[in-house]
PDB file of C-alpha atoms and ligand atoms in Angstrom:
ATOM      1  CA  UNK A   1      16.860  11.115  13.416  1.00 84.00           C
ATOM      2  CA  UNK A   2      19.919   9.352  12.200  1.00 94.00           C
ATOM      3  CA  UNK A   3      18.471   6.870   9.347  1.00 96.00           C
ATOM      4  CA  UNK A   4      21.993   5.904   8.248  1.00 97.00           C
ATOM      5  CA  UNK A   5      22.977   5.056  11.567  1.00 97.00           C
ATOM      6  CA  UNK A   6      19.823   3.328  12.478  1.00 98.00           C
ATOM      7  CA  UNK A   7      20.515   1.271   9.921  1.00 98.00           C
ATOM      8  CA  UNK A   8      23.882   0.517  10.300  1.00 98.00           C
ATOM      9  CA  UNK A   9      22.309  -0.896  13.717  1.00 98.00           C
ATOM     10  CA  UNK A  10      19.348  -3.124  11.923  1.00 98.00           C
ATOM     11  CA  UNK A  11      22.104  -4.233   9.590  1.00 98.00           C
ATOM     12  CA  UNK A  12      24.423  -5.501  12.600  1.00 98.00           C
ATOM     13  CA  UNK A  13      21.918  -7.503  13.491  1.00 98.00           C
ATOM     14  CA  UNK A  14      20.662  -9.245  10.417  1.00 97.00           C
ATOM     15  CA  UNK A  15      24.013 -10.387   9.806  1.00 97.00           C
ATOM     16  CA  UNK A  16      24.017 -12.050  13.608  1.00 96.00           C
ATOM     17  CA  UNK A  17      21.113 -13.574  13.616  1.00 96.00           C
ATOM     18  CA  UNK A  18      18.380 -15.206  11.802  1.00 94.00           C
ATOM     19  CA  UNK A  19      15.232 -16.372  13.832  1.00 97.00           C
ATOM     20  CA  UNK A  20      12.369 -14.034  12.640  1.00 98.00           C
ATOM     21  CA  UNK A  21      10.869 -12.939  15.817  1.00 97.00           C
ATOM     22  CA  UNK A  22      13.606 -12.041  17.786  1.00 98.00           C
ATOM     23  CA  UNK A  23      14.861 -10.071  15.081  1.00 98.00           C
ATOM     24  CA  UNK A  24      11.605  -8.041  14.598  1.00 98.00           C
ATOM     25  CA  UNK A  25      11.675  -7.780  18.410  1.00 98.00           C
ATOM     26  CA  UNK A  26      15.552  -5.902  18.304  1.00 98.00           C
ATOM     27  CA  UNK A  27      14.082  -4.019  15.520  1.00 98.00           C
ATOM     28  CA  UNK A  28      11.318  -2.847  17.736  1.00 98.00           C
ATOM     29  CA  UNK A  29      13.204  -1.923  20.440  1.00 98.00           C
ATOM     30  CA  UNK A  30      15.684   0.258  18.614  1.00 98.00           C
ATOM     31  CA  UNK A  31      13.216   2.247  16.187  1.00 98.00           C
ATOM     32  CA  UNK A  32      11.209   2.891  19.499  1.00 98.00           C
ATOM     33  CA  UNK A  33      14.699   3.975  21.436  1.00 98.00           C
ATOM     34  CA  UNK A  34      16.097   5.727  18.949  1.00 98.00           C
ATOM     35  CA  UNK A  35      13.656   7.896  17.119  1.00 98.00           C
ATOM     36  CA  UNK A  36      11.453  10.336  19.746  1.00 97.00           C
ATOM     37  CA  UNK A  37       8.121  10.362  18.373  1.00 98.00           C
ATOM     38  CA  UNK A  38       7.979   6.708  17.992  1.00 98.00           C
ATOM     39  CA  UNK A  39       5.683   5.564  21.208  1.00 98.00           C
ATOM     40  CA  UNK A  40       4.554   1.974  20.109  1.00 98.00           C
ATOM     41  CA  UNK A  41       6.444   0.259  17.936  1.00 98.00           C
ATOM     42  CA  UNK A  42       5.348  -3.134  16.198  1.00 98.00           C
ATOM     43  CA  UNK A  43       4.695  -5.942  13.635  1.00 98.00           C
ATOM     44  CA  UNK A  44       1.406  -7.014  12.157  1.00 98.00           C
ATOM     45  CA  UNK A  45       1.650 -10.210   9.724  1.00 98.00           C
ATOM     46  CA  UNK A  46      -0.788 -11.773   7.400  1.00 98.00           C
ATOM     47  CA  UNK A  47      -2.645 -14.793   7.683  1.00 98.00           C
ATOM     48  CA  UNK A  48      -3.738 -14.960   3.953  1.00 96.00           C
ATOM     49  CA  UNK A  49      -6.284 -17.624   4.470  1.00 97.00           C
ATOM     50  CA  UNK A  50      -8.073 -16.040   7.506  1.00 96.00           C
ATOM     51  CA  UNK A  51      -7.649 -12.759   5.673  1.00 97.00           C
ATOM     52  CA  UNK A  52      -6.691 -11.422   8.914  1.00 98.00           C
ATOM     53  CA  UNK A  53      -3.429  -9.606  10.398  1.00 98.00           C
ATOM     54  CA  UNK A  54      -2.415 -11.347  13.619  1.00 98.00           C
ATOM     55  CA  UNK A  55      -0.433  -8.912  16.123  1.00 98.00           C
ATOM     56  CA  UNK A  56       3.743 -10.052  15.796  1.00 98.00           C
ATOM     57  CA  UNK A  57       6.640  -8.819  17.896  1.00 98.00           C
ATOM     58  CA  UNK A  58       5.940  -5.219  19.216  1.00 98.00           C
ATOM     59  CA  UNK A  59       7.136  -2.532  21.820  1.00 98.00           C
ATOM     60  CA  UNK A  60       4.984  -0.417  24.027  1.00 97.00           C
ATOM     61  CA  UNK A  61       2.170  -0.659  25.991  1.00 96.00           C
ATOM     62  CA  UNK A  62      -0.359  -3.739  25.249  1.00 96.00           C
ATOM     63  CA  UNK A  63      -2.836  -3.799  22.815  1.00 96.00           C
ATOM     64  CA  UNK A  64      -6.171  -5.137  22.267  1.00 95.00           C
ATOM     65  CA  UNK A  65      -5.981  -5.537  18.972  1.00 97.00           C
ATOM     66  CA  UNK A  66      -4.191  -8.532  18.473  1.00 98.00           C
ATOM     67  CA  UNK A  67      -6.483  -9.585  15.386  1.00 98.00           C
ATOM     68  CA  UNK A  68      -7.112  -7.183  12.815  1.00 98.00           C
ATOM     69  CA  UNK A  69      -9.702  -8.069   9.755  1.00 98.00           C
ATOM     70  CA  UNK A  70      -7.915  -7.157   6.283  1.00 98.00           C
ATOM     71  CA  UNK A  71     -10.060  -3.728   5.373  1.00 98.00           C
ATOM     72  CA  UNK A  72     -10.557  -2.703   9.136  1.00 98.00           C
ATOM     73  CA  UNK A  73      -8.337   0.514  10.325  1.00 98.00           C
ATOM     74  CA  UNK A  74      -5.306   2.090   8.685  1.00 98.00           C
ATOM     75  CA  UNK A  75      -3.339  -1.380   9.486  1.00 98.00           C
ATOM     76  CA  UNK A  76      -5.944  -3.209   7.799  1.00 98.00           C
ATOM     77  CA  UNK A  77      -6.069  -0.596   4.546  1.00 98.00           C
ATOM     78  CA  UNK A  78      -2.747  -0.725   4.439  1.00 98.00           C
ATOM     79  CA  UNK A  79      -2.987  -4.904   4.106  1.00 98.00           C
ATOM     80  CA  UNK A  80      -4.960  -4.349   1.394  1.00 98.00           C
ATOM     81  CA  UNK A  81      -3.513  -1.620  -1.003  1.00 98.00           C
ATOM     82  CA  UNK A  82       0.085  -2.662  -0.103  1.00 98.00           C
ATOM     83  CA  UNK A  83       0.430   0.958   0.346  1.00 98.00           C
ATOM     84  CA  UNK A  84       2.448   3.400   3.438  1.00 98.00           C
ATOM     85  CA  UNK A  85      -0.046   5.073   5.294  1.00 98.00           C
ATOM     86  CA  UNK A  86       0.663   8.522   7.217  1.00 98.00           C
ATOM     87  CA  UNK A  87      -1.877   9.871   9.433  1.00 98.00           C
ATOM     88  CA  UNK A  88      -1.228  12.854  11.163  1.00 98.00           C
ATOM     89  CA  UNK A  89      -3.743  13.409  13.161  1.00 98.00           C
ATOM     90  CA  UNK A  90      -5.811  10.357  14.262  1.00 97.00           C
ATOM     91  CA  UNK A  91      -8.709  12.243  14.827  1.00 96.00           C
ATOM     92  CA  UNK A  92      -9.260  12.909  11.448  1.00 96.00           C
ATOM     93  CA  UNK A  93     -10.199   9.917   9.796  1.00 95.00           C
ATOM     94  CA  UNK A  94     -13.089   7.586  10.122  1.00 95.00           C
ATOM     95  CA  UNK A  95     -11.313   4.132   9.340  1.00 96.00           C
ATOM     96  CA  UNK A  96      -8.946   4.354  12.594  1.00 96.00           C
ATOM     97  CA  UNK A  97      -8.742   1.623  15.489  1.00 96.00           C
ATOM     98  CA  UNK A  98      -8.104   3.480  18.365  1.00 94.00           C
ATOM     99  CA  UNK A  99      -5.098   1.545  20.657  1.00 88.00           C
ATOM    100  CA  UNK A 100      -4.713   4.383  23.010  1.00 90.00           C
ATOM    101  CA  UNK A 101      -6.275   7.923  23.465  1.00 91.00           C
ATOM    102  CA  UNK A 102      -2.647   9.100  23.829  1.00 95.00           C
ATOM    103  CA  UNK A 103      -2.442   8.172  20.271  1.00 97.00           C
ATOM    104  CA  UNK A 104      -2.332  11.098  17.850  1.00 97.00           C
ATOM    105  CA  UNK A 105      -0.601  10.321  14.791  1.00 98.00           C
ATOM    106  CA  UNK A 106       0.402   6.877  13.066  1.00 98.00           C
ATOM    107  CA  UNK A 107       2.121   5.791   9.938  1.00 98.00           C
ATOM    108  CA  UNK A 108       2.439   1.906   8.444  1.00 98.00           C
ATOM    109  CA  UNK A 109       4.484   0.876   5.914  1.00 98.00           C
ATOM    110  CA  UNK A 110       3.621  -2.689   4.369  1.00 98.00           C
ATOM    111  CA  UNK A 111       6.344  -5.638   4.006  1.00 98.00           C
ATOM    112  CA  UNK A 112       6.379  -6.891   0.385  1.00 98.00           C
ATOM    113  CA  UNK A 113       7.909 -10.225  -0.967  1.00 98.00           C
ATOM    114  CA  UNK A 114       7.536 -10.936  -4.525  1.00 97.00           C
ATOM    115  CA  UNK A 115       4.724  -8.497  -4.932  1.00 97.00           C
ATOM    116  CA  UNK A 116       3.113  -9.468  -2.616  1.00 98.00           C
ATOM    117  CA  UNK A 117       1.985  -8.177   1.232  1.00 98.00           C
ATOM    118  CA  UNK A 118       3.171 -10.357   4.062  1.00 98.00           C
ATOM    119  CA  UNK A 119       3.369  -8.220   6.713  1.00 98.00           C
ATOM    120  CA  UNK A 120       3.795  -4.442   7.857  1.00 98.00           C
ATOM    121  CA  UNK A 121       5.220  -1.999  10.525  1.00 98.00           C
ATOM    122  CA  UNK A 122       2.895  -0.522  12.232  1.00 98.00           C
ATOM    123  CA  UNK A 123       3.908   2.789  14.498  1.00 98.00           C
ATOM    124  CA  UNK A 124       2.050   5.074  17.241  1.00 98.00           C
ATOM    125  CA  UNK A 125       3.039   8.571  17.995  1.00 98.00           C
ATOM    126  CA  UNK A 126       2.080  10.924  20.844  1.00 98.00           C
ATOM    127  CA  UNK A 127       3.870  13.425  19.136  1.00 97.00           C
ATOM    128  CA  UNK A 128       1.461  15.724  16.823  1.00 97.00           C
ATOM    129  CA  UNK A 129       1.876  15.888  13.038  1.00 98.00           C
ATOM    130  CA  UNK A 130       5.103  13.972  13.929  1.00 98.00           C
ATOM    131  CA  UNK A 131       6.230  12.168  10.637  1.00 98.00           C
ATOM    132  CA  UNK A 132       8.226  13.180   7.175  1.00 98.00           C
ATOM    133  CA  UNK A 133       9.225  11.680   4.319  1.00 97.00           C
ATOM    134  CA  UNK A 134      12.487  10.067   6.012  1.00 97.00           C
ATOM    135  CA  UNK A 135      10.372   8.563   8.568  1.00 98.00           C
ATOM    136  CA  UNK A 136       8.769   6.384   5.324  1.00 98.00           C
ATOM    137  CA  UNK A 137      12.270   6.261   3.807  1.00 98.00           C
ATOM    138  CA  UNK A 138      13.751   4.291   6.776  1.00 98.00           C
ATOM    139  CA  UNK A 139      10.252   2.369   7.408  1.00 98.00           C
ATOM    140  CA  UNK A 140      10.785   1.217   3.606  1.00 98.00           C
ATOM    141  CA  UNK A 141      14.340   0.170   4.275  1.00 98.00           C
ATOM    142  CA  UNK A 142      13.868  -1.683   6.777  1.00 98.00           C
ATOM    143  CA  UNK A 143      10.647  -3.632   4.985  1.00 98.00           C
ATOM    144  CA  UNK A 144      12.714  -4.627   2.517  1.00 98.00           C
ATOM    145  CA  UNK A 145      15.624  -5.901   4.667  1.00 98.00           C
ATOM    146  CA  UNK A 146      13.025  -7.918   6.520  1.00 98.00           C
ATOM    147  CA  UNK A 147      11.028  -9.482   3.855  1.00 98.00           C
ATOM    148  CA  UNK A 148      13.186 -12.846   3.443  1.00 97.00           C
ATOM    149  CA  UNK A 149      12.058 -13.780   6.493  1.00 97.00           C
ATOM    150  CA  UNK A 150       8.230 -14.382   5.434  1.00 96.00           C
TER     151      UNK A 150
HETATM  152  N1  SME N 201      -4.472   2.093  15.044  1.00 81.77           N
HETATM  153  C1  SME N 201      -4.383   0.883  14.281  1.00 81.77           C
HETATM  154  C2  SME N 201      -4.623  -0.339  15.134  1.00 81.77           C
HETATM  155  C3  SME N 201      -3.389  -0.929  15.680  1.00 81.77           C
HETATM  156  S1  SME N 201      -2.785  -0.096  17.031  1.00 81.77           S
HETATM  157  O1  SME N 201      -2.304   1.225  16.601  1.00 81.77           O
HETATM  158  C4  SME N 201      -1.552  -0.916  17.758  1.00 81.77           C
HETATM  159  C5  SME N 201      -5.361   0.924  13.123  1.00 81.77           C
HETATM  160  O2  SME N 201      -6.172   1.833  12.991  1.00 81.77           O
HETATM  161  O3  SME N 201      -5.338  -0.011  12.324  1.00 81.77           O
END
């Protein structure tokens, strides 16, 4: 995986073009084209008053769960701790919403402006124990590029 150049890509575009969802879209579309063990690829944003994260711009097969309570799965812990979440293996953990049974590992990585979480990437893997620390380094940059937009 090629974080500088993936960048380089997500940079391109921000500079292009400034309508929120379509850029989260293009984001999407290239983290899930060009990194292997990313399957689903998407965007979950707050709605602070419902205390619920409502399902954004995503890649990858349909989901379900297009409403997520704040609290509820690693999406919804991850909502409220304001912390990256890595899960290797799905199976393992008790607070998991399952999208897919293909779905082995996951990792999200919260979108913070001013302190405070707006939003967060959310990402499904087929691959087993799939996911190291540059995975979270590029999921990070790419949080913080994105958080003007909320
Ligand atoms: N697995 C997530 C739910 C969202 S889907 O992966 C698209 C969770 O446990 O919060």
């Amino acid at each position: 995986m090629d974080i500088q150049h993936i960048l380089e890509k997500i940079d391109g575009l921000l500079k292009e073009n400034s309508q929120r969802d379509f850029v989260l879209q293009k984001i999407c579309e290239i983290l899930k084209q060009d990194v292997y063990h990313y399957d689903w690829v998407g965007f979950y944003i707050l709605d602070e008053s419902k205390q619920v994260l409502i399902l954004g711009p995503y890649v990858g097969k349909p989901t379900d769960h297009t409403m997520i309570p704040v609290g509820k799965g690693v999406c919804g812990q991850v909502a409220e701790s304001g912390q990256a979440m890595i899960v290797q293996d799905v199976s393992q953990i008790s607070n998991y919403i399952a999208c897919s049974l293909h779905v082995v590992a996951e990792i999200v990585v919260p979108v913070i402006k001013n302190g405070k979480f707006v939003a967060e990437i959310d990402i499904d893997s087929h691959s087993p124990a799939p996911f190291r620390d540059e995975d979270e380094q590029l999921l990070e940059s790419i949080a913080e590029r994105i958080a003007r937009f909320f």
